[in-house]
Amino acid sequence: MKKSPMKLIVAITLIVIALLVLIVVLVNQNSGSFGQVFDDAPSIEGQPTLGDPDAPVTIVEFGDYKCPGCKAWNEAFVPQLEADYVESGQVQIAYVNTMFQGEESRLASLAAEIVYEQNPDVYWDFHNALFAAQPEGQGVWVTEDRIEEIANSVDGVDTEALMEDIENNTKIDELERDSEMVSDYNVNSTPSIMVNNIMIDGEETFNYEFIQEAIESELGE
Ligand code: CA
């Protein structure tokens, strides 16, 4: 009989703690999807970029050639951002491989890193050709044969050297660098983007006005 009040207090305390934990988790989830602000913008050293390297705002796209949303983002949002902010020198865009879909993600990313090293000027053409080659549906499509075909379709890519470098995994360090960034910035879905140090992920990645607000606040407008 004497123990019952104590048990009740313990039970209430546990419930209160559980509720507090739940609130903290929910609040963190919200701040995740509405733009977590990091202390620093990601370093884009060694990453392919589009636009003026001295642009005041850098957008880092965490993308995956296997991800349908990334294809859509690449084909709709990148050209829009180029027209609105990149051509005027206000924004540069960098791309970081986010390999969430296994060997196909890895192979496409490796090929892109090798092409970037071969000739940075043709990187974006190859990058766009990879996304263009992504079929509808979830079937396997990134194979060495397909990479070879895509490489042959892009002017300026040395396909023979590319296929040899793929065999030798020459740019594995770059893939590791990208994976570290994915982990450092807690990227858990693709595409996710960072506008300087502001993370935009989930459905907000497809909200152009939201992205514009972030860019314009960083530009001080
Ligand atoms: Ca990279």
Coordinates of N, CA, C and O in Angstrom, one line a residue, residues 36 38 60-63 96 98 100 178-179 181-194 199 201:
Q36 N 16.4 24.1 -41.9 CA 17.4 24.1 -40.8 C 18.5 25.1 -41.1 O 19.0 25.0 -42.3
F38 N 22.3 26.0 -40.6 CA 23.6 25.5 -40.1 C 24.5 26.7 -39.8 O 24.3 27.8 -40.3
V60 N 23.7 24.6 -53.0 CA 24.2 23.3 -53.2 C 23.1 22.3 -53.3 O 22.2 22.3 -52.5
E61 N 23.0 21.6 -54.5 CA 22.0 20.6 -54.6 C 22.6 19.2 -54.2 O 23.6 18.8 -54.8
F62 N 21.9 18.6 -53.3 CA 22.2 17.2 -53.0 C 21.3 16.3 -53.8 O 20.1 16.3 -53.6
G63 N 21.8 15.7 -54.9 CA 21.0 15.0 -55.8 C 21.5 13.6 -56.1 O 22.6 13.3 -55.8
V96 N 26.2 18.0 -55.5 CA 26.9 17.0 -54.6 C 26.1 15.7 -54.8 O 24.9 15.6 -54.6
T98 N 24.5 12.3 -54.0 CA 23.8 11.8 -52.8 C 23.3 10.4 -53.2 O 22.3 10.2 -53.8
F100 N 21.7 7.5 -52.6 CA 20.8 6.8 -51.7 C 20.2 5.6 -52.3 O 19.4 4.9 -51.7
D178 N 31.7 13.5 -51.0 CA 30.3 13.8 -51.1 C 29.5 13.1 -50.0 O 28.6 13.7 -49.4
S179 N 29.8 11.9 -49.8 CA 29.1 11.1 -48.7 C 29.3 11.8 -47.3 O 28.3 11.8 -46.5
M181 N 29.7 15.0 -46.8 CA 28.9 16.2 -46.8 C 27.4 15.8 -46.5 O 26.7 16.5 -45.8
V182 N 27.0 14.7 -47.2 CA 25.6 14.3 -47.0 C 25.4 14.0 -45.5 O 24.3 14.3 -44.9
S183 N 26.3 13.4 -44.9 CA 26.2 13.0 -43.5 C 26.4 14.3 -42.6 O 25.6 14.5 -41.7
D184 N 27.3 15.1 -42.9 CA 27.6 16.3 -42.1 C 26.3 17.2 -42.1 O 26.1 17.9 -41.1
Y185 N 25.6 17.3 -43.2 CA 24.4 18.2 -43.3 C 23.1 17.4 -43.1 O 22.0 18.0 -43.4
N186 N 23.2 16.2 -42.6 CA 22.0 15.4 -42.2 C 21.0 15.3 -43.4 O 19.8 15.4 -43.2
V187 N 21.5 15.2 -44.6 CA 20.6 15.1 -45.7 C 20.0 13.7 -45.7 O 20.6 12.7 -45.5
N188 N 18.6 13.7 -45.7 CA 17.9 12.4 -45.6 C 16.9 12.2 -46.7 O 16.2 11.1 -46.8
S189 N 16.8 13.1 -47.7 CA 16.0 12.9 -48.8 C 16.6 13.7 -50.0 O 17.4 14.6 -49.8
T190 N 16.3 13.2 -51.2 CA 16.8 13.9 -52.4 C 15.6 14.3 -53.3 O 14.6 13.6 -53.3
P191 N 15.6 15.4 -53.9 CA 16.7 16.4 -53.8 C 16.5 17.3 -52.5 O 15.4 17.6 -52.2
S192 N 17.6 17.6 -51.9 CA 17.6 18.6 -50.8 C 18.6 19.7 -51.3 O 19.5 19.4 -52.1
I193 N 18.3 20.9 -51.0 CA 19.2 22.0 -51.4 C 19.6 22.9 -50.2 O 18.8 22.9 -49.2
M194 N 20.7 23.5 -50.3 CA 21.1 24.5 -49.3 C 21.3 25.8 -50.0 O 22.0 25.9 -51.1
M199 N 19.1 25.0 -45.1 CA 18.7 23.7 -45.7 C 17.2 23.8 -46.1 O 16.4 24.3 -45.3
D201 N 14.4 21.2 -47.6 CA 14.3 19.8 -48.0 C 12.8 19.4 -48.0 O 11.9 20.3 -47.8

